[in-house]
Structure formats: structure tokens, C-alpha cells
Amino acid sequence: MGVTPGHDVVVVGGGIIGLAVAWRAAGAGRDVAVVDPDPGRGATWAAAGMLAPVAEAHFGEESLTALNVAAGRAWPDFARDLEAATGRTVHFRRDGTLLVAGDPSDRTATDRVLAFHQAMGLAAVRLGRSACREAEPLLSPRISGGVDLPDDHQVDNRAVATALLDACRTAGVTMIPDRVTRVGSAGGRVTGVVLAEGGSVGAASVVLAAGSRSGEVGGVPDSCRPPVRPVRGVTLRLRAPDGVPCLRRTVRALVHGRSCYLVPRDDGGLVLGATVEERGDGLEVPLGGVADLVEDARRVVPVLDEYSLLEVSPGLRPGTPDNGPIVGPTDLVGLLVATGHYRNGILLAPVTAAEVVALLDSDGCGTPPGLGPFAAFRPDRFAARGAGS
Ligand code: GLY
């Protein structure tokens, strides 16, 4: 096993983040390789494709919400560029989202969230039950009202992954079907990566974008090892048989305090998600979580009883201690991190790719401290918090 000729950049991981980084870096003139045994799969494939800066805005996560809003604004150009590069459609849909309350106590909770959205200046409008059902006639008459979120959209994440793989190939990105075991370095600077099947790949820069496995790659100094953990999510893929109606837009629901979402596709498909399970890195599918999901979804959209179940897809979200992504340079010169996107990997892919390309352009220096959308999401923030506590 030898050393594969060097590249300007090796991206560790071919999920949506790694592929978007590789495509944009190659477009900026770099010689790029991606190492992944099964690119485009994993959490990227299991996702539902919601672009939901508002629905995913939570109390105490104001910086993340600001980043997510900026990310939502980047999607139209990203989708357009990707479609132009590949001739494929990625089914970017701007029909907004309805957040629905299953019962009166869920309504109290959605009202609290609405007040938070409005305080942050996000687009969110309270709707009564009839207005919800006018907007989405398939909703049950038993719902307790909802909130219109006109800026939360969706894209077909699988179409995006397929298009990114095409775009990478066309842009000359080398795809290496292997796993990286460690990052190589000498004299405080990266030299490339070592592969599981043997051999190594030389590179001036390495981008660690291995999702929930990013913390397992060897050769990364402890000071910059990303503290990601796997948070399992299971989505179901359904289809409306001929003659059975489809949702007009994404519906998110709170039912007896539990959350679910239903994302309709252009072709009559529907993605129902998702469980949130802190049970390590297994891809098992516990029936209880799926049963709850189906029960909650049927309660708000009863016609689902007529849909066919096509697929059950478990994936591992890369969770972080503060739910924010980890993007930026590290103490090891030439090593960049782009991981920890947790529930927002599809949404954040375009801005993450732009940030990484900017960092590569500045040899890792990036935007000055305190500036830029990722300023609050640098890899060193956890060490700084540990030191201060
Ligand atoms: N972004 C949706 C989820 O993580 O389930």
C-alpha cells in the first residue's frame, strides 16, 4: 500500500457537508479528494430535507438561529448552481411550513414558541383551526390550531446528494471509497490522511466532515477533537396511492408534547420523521419510537392510514454539547473541521461549504475573531468553556 499522490484538500466524509465542501472547493480551483466508503448515504440519506430555521429555533439558541436564517437564504442560489452544474432537479420547494398543535396544551406550547419567534423577528403567524385547515385541508378537525412559518422550506435531500456526487465528479473531485483512520501530520502541520484499507493520501489541507464519527478519527490533537455524539433519528418514507391526496406543504406537529414532521415530495412521496434517540451509534429501529411517530402523524393527518410504507431509514445525527455546528480551523495547521450539524445538516451545507472555502483561501485564518456567521461555532469554543469553568 503506497501513498496516493497528494491533493490540495482531502475531505474526510462524503455526507452532504463533505460533498458540498468538495464541490465548492473544486469549483474554486482546488484539487480535491473525498474519502468515504459510501458517499451520499448515512444521515444525509435518512434526512427529510427540511430547511427550517424558524421551526428549529429554540430558546437559548439565538446565535444558532441567526446562522440558520442566513443558511436558509443561501439555499436558492445553492440549488440553482447545483441544478445548473448537473442538469438535475433537487426539488427545492418554497411552500413554507405549518406548525400544528395536536391539543390545547400543545397549543399553549406553540404559542410560547410563537412569542419567541416573533421576539426574534422571525416570520411566524398564529392561525386558528379553520385557517390551518384552509391552508392544508388534510389536517384533522381535531387539531387545536397552529402557526404559519412561511420561511421554512424543503429540498429533496436524496436528490441533492445524488446531484452533489455528479457535480463533484464533473468538477474533477477524486472519490476514494475507504475510511480515514487518522490524520497525518509533521511539525504541527497536516500531511494527509491514513486509510483503513491501507495506504495514505497526501494533502496540504484536511477537512474533517465525518458527521457523528468525526471524533473517532485518529491523529487529531485532543485540543481540537470535535465533541460530537451520534443522535439516532428514524424517518419513514411513505407514498400516497393513486387518487389519495397529498399534503400541500410541510407540516410539523406537536402532539401531547411530542414532535413529528411530514414532508411531502413532488412525486406523491412523503417523509415522516423523526425519532430522537441518544443510544450510541447503533442503527437499530426500536418499534416504540416508530409507533409513537405514526400515531402522532395519523392524529393530525388521518389520511395517512391509506398511504403505503416504503422504507424505514435510521441515521445518526452529529450532535454537539450546545447543538451548534463545529466549523473552522484548529491548532493543527491545515486541519479544518466541518461537523456537528446535528438537526440542520441539509440547511447548513451551503453556508458551511462557503465558510470552508473562505478558510482554505486564507490558509485557515478565516474571518477575524468575532465576525462572520460561524464566529460562535469555532472548534475551540468547547476548550475555552472548559478552561473557564
Ligand atoms: N432536521 C430534522 C431532524 O433532525 O429530525
XYZ file of C-alpha atoms and ligand atoms in Angstrom:
394
model
C 0.000 0.000 0.000
C 1.512 3.271 -1.022
C 0.952 6.939 -0.756
C -1.679 8.203 -3.198
C -0.458 11.354 -4.947
C -1.190 14.481 -2.987
C -4.184 16.752 -3.310
C -4.694 20.308 -2.217
C -7.563 19.187 0.006
C -8.764 15.845 1.353
C -12.300 15.837 2.752
C -12.926 13.153 5.359
C -16.559 12.142 4.895
C -18.892 12.292 1.905
C -22.177 13.292 3.501
C -23.897 16.464 2.354
C -21.378 18.634 4.217
C -18.295 16.890 2.818
C -19.685 16.763 -0.717
C -20.764 20.408 -0.675
C -17.322 21.433 0.600
C -15.587 19.293 -2.045
C -17.726 20.618 -4.882
C -17.294 24.268 -3.919
C -13.551 23.853 -3.233
C -13.041 22.167 -6.618
C -15.052 24.972 -8.223
C -12.634 27.427 -6.602
C -9.760 25.719 -8.417
C -8.545 23.205 -5.849
C -7.546 19.617 -6.440
C -9.860 17.790 -4.022
C -10.398 14.207 -2.864
C -13.252 12.851 -0.721
C -12.772 9.717 1.367
C -15.947 7.822 2.235
C -16.905 4.160 1.810
C -20.469 5.096 0.855
C -20.736 8.778 -0.063
C -24.105 10.498 -0.036
C -25.603 7.988 2.390
C -25.696 7.962 6.193
C -27.564 10.803 7.878
C -27.773 12.674 4.558
C -29.832 9.858 3.033
C -32.043 9.336 6.086
C -32.892 13.048 6.440
C -36.181 14.628 5.385
C -34.696 17.718 3.727
C -36.432 20.381 5.807
C -34.829 23.816 5.604
C -36.309 25.014 8.869
C -34.523 27.946 10.513
C -37.712 29.049 12.235
C -39.181 25.708 13.317
C -35.750 24.667 14.613
C -35.275 27.924 16.588
C -35.175 27.159 20.297
C -34.968 29.224 23.461
C -31.337 29.985 24.323
C -30.084 29.246 20.786
C -30.210 32.749 19.323
C -26.772 32.576 17.630
C -27.670 29.272 16.045
C -30.971 30.673 14.852
C -29.179 33.631 13.225
C -26.860 31.190 11.446
C -29.805 29.032 10.373
C -31.661 32.046 8.980
C -28.571 33.032 6.956
C -28.323 29.426 5.782
C -31.932 29.428 4.606
C -31.206 32.499 2.496
C -28.254 30.744 0.840
C -30.335 27.825 -0.412
C -31.922 29.335 -3.547
C -28.513 30.130 -5.095
C -27.028 26.820 -3.996
C -29.931 24.849 -5.510
C -29.750 26.888 -8.703
C -25.973 26.361 -9.056
C -26.256 22.644 -8.367
C -29.052 22.210 -10.882
C -27.119 24.214 -13.473
C -23.986 22.121 -12.878
C -25.759 18.783 -13.202
C -28.958 19.237 -15.194
C -30.769 17.552 -12.277
C -33.586 18.996 -10.234
C -33.189 18.982 -6.447
C -36.869 19.792 -5.804
C -36.249 22.915 -3.752
C -39.750 23.940 -2.655
C -40.659 27.265 -1.118
C -44.144 26.485 0.071
C -43.491 27.076 3.754
C -44.387 25.022 6.793
C -47.384 24.755 9.088
C -46.697 24.067 12.751
C -49.781 22.393 14.192
C -50.869 21.855 17.798
C -52.498 18.490 18.455
C -54.427 19.507 21.597
C -54.988 22.577 23.809
C -51.869 22.005 25.892
C -49.811 21.675 22.693
C -51.430 24.967 21.654
C -50.059 26.613 24.790
C -46.613 25.316 23.841
C -46.856 26.502 20.212
C -47.992 29.932 21.469
C -44.871 30.170 23.620
C -42.710 29.232 20.643
C -44.574 31.782 18.509
C -43.820 34.545 21.034
C -40.129 33.559 20.901
C -40.147 33.590 17.081
C -41.778 36.992 16.990
C -39.365 38.396 19.581
C -36.523 37.285 17.302
C -38.136 38.941 14.277
C -38.778 35.604 12.543
C -41.730 35.168 10.221
C -44.439 33.308 12.164
C -48.196 33.926 12.182
C -50.751 32.409 14.580
C -53.571 30.559 12.824
C -56.854 29.221 14.162
C -58.023 25.711 13.405
C -60.076 26.701 10.341
C -57.279 28.792 8.864
C -54.916 25.827 9.292
C -57.374 23.525 7.561
C -57.922 26.025 4.790
C -54.161 26.134 4.218
C -53.901 22.369 4.499
C -57.203 20.545 4.001
C -55.792 17.161 5.027
C -55.395 18.287 8.641
C -57.710 16.678 11.164
C -60.629 18.753 12.545
C -59.333 17.711 15.999
C -56.195 19.906 15.840
C -56.080 22.965 18.108
C -54.728 25.495 15.620
C -51.199 26.284 14.569
C -48.579 28.672 13.270
C -47.733 29.545 9.674
C -43.954 29.549 9.100
C -43.660 30.973 5.567
C -39.824 30.966 5.511
C -39.288 27.282 6.349
C -38.900 25.337 3.124
C -37.690 21.936 1.922
C -35.487 20.218 -0.621
C -35.245 16.569 -1.641
C -32.107 15.643 0.307
C -31.568 12.459 -1.722
C -31.775 14.390 -4.982
C -29.248 16.853 -3.530
C -26.865 14.045 -2.538
C -27.109 12.474 -5.995
C -26.575 15.837 -7.693
C -23.595 16.647 -5.466
C -21.966 13.329 -6.342
C -22.443 14.136 -10.033
C -21.231 17.705 -9.592
C -18.131 16.528 -7.720
C -17.253 14.055 -10.464
C -17.725 16.692 -13.148
C -15.582 19.145 -11.179
C -12.772 16.563 -11.034
C -13.083 15.584 -7.370
C -11.418 12.210 -6.682
C -13.723 9.873 -4.764
C -11.867 7.363 -2.579
C -14.171 4.559 -1.308
C -12.456 3.966 2.013
C -12.485 5.155 5.626
C -9.913 7.505 7.180
C -8.359 6.096 10.340
C -6.099 9.031 11.135
C -4.946 12.438 10.042
C -1.214 12.525 9.293
C 0.918 15.445 10.450
C 4.519 16.556 10.806
C 5.908 19.635 12.501
C 2.467 20.866 13.573
C 1.020 20.771 10.039
C -1.201 18.187 8.335
C 0.353 15.981 5.676
C -2.736 13.994 4.620
C -4.756 11.035 5.851
C -4.216 7.330 6.526
C -6.793 4.918 5.079
C -8.391 1.871 6.749
C -7.646 -0.393 3.786
C -4.003 0.623 3.868
C -2.057 3.415 2.267
C -2.368 7.120 2.700
C -3.325 10.206 0.744
C -1.175 13.332 0.878
C -2.842 16.735 1.228
C -1.985 20.292 2.196
C -5.375 20.669 3.932
C -7.716 18.155 5.520
C -11.386 18.879 6.190
C -12.876 16.686 8.904
C -16.509 16.274 7.866
C -17.281 12.755 9.062
C -20.558 13.564 10.826
C -21.187 11.627 14.033
C -17.878 9.750 13.547
C -15.748 12.894 13.390
C -14.493 12.441 16.955
C -13.180 8.942 16.209
C -10.573 9.882 13.602
C -7.062 9.448 14.998
C -4.209 11.910 14.764
C -6.394 14.878 15.771
C -4.951 16.642 18.823
C -7.230 16.406 21.857
C -7.474 20.205 21.882
C -9.356 20.166 18.575
C -11.128 16.802 18.582
C -14.768 17.668 17.851
C -17.079 16.605 20.708
C -19.761 15.062 18.505
C -22.025 12.210 19.540
C -24.481 10.142 17.496
C -28.143 11.026 17.999
C -30.203 8.465 16.163
C -33.189 9.543 14.092
C -35.545 7.273 12.182
C -37.564 8.561 9.240
C -40.275 6.685 7.352
C -40.831 7.023 3.631
C -44.461 6.715 2.577
C -46.350 7.062 -0.674
C -49.893 8.160 -1.457
C -51.536 5.612 -3.766
C -53.181 6.987 -6.935
C -56.246 9.027 -6.063
C -55.229 9.593 -2.418
C -54.460 13.262 -1.727
C -51.050 14.647 -0.766
C -50.126 17.422 1.651
C -49.532 20.795 0.040
C -46.633 21.746 2.273
C -44.519 20.542 5.180
C -46.461 20.014 8.391
C -44.750 19.902 11.760
C -46.859 18.841 14.687
C -46.721 18.855 18.430
C -48.936 16.054 19.759
C -49.163 15.504 23.522
C -45.791 17.252 23.768
C -44.106 15.032 21.147
C -42.838 16.430 17.850
C -43.129 14.974 14.389
C -42.963 16.269 10.833
C -44.452 15.310 7.494
C -42.640 16.448 4.362
C -44.472 15.926 1.053
C -42.494 15.273 -2.120
C -43.354 16.302 -5.662
C -43.912 12.676 -6.734
C -46.561 11.694 -4.153
C -43.967 10.556 -1.624
C -43.940 11.744 1.965
C -41.191 11.642 4.588
C -42.379 11.211 8.162
C -39.887 11.912 10.914
C -38.255 11.607 13.202
C -37.268 9.876 16.376
C -34.545 11.461 18.534
C -32.643 8.752 20.405
C -29.490 9.028 22.494
C -28.499 5.383 22.318
C -24.973 5.293 20.932
C -24.028 4.520 17.376
C -26.330 1.588 16.537
C -28.708 1.780 13.613
C -31.393 -0.392 15.169
C -35.010 0.764 14.864
C -36.904 0.365 18.162
C -40.562 -0.185 17.358
C -41.811 2.047 20.187
C -40.365 5.212 18.661
C -41.766 4.391 15.228
C -45.166 3.547 16.720
C -45.303 6.933 18.509
C -44.333 8.733 15.313
C -47.030 7.007 13.283
C -49.669 7.537 15.983
C -48.899 11.263 16.238
C -48.824 11.765 12.480
C -52.130 9.914 11.971
C -53.718 12.068 14.650
C -53.025 15.275 12.715
C -53.276 13.876 9.153
C -55.755 10.964 9.257
C -55.500 10.185 5.526
C -52.068 8.711 6.249
C -53.892 5.470 7.030
C -54.209 4.987 3.273
C -50.547 5.630 2.497
C -48.098 2.804 1.806
C -44.982 2.377 3.920
C -41.954 2.099 1.611
C -38.925 2.450 3.800
C -37.676 2.853 7.353
C -34.406 4.823 7.450
C -32.292 5.184 10.569
C -29.497 7.751 10.593
C -27.074 9.214 13.111
C -27.171 12.984 13.553
C -23.880 14.507 14.723
C -24.981 16.117 17.997
C -22.809 18.610 19.898
C -22.850 19.868 23.513
C -24.601 23.142 22.522
C -26.490 21.859 19.435
C -24.414 24.195 17.211
C -22.167 23.050 14.345
C -18.387 22.954 14.663
C -16.786 24.727 11.722
C -13.367 26.313 11.493
C -9.621 25.968 11.818
C -7.817 24.009 14.525
C -4.482 24.073 16.360
C -3.121 21.677 13.731
C -2.261 23.872 10.757
C -4.160 22.763 7.654
C -6.818 20.821 9.595
C -10.297 22.283 9.308
C -13.401 20.924 10.971
C -16.888 20.972 9.438
C -19.140 18.762 11.508
C -21.667 18.691 14.351
C -24.561 19.997 12.255
C -26.988 17.957 14.361
C -30.573 18.633 13.120
C -29.576 21.146 10.453
C -27.063 19.446 8.159
C -29.091 19.900 4.979
C -29.912 23.529 5.834
C -26.322 24.419 6.750
C -24.497 22.686 3.874
C -24.298 25.713 1.526
C -23.027 28.175 4.156
C -20.657 25.608 5.635
C -19.140 24.957 2.206
C -18.748 28.698 1.615
C -17.097 29.124 5.013
C -14.662 26.267 4.472
C -13.668 27.554 1.033
C -13.064 31.005 2.584
C -10.928 29.383 5.294
C -8.943 27.450 2.681
C -8.383 30.715 0.805
C -6.989 32.339 3.945
C -4.919 29.262 4.916
C -7.152 28.617 7.908
C -7.208 32.152 9.256
C -10.815 32.749 8.240
C -12.819 35.747 9.271
C -11.377 37.761 12.164
C -12.496 36.595 15.626
C -15.988 37.769 16.478
C -17.025 38.242 12.862
C -18.873 36.109 10.340
C -21.828 33.757 10.739
C -19.663 30.968 12.172
C -17.869 33.118 14.759
C -19.826 31.471 17.588
C -19.258 27.979 16.175
C -15.480 27.580 16.028
C -13.900 24.293 17.178
C -12.038 25.938 20.065
C -15.184 27.126 21.870
C -15.510 23.961 23.941
C -11.909 24.128 25.190
C -12.459 27.801 26.080
C -15.618 26.927 28.057
C -13.847 24.062 29.818
C -10.994 26.365 30.811
C -13.381 28.933 32.169
C -15.446 26.538 34.248
N -33.907 18.171 10.993
C -34.813 17.212 11.435
C -34.288 16.168 12.306
O -33.143 16.199 12.693
O -35.038 15.289 12.633
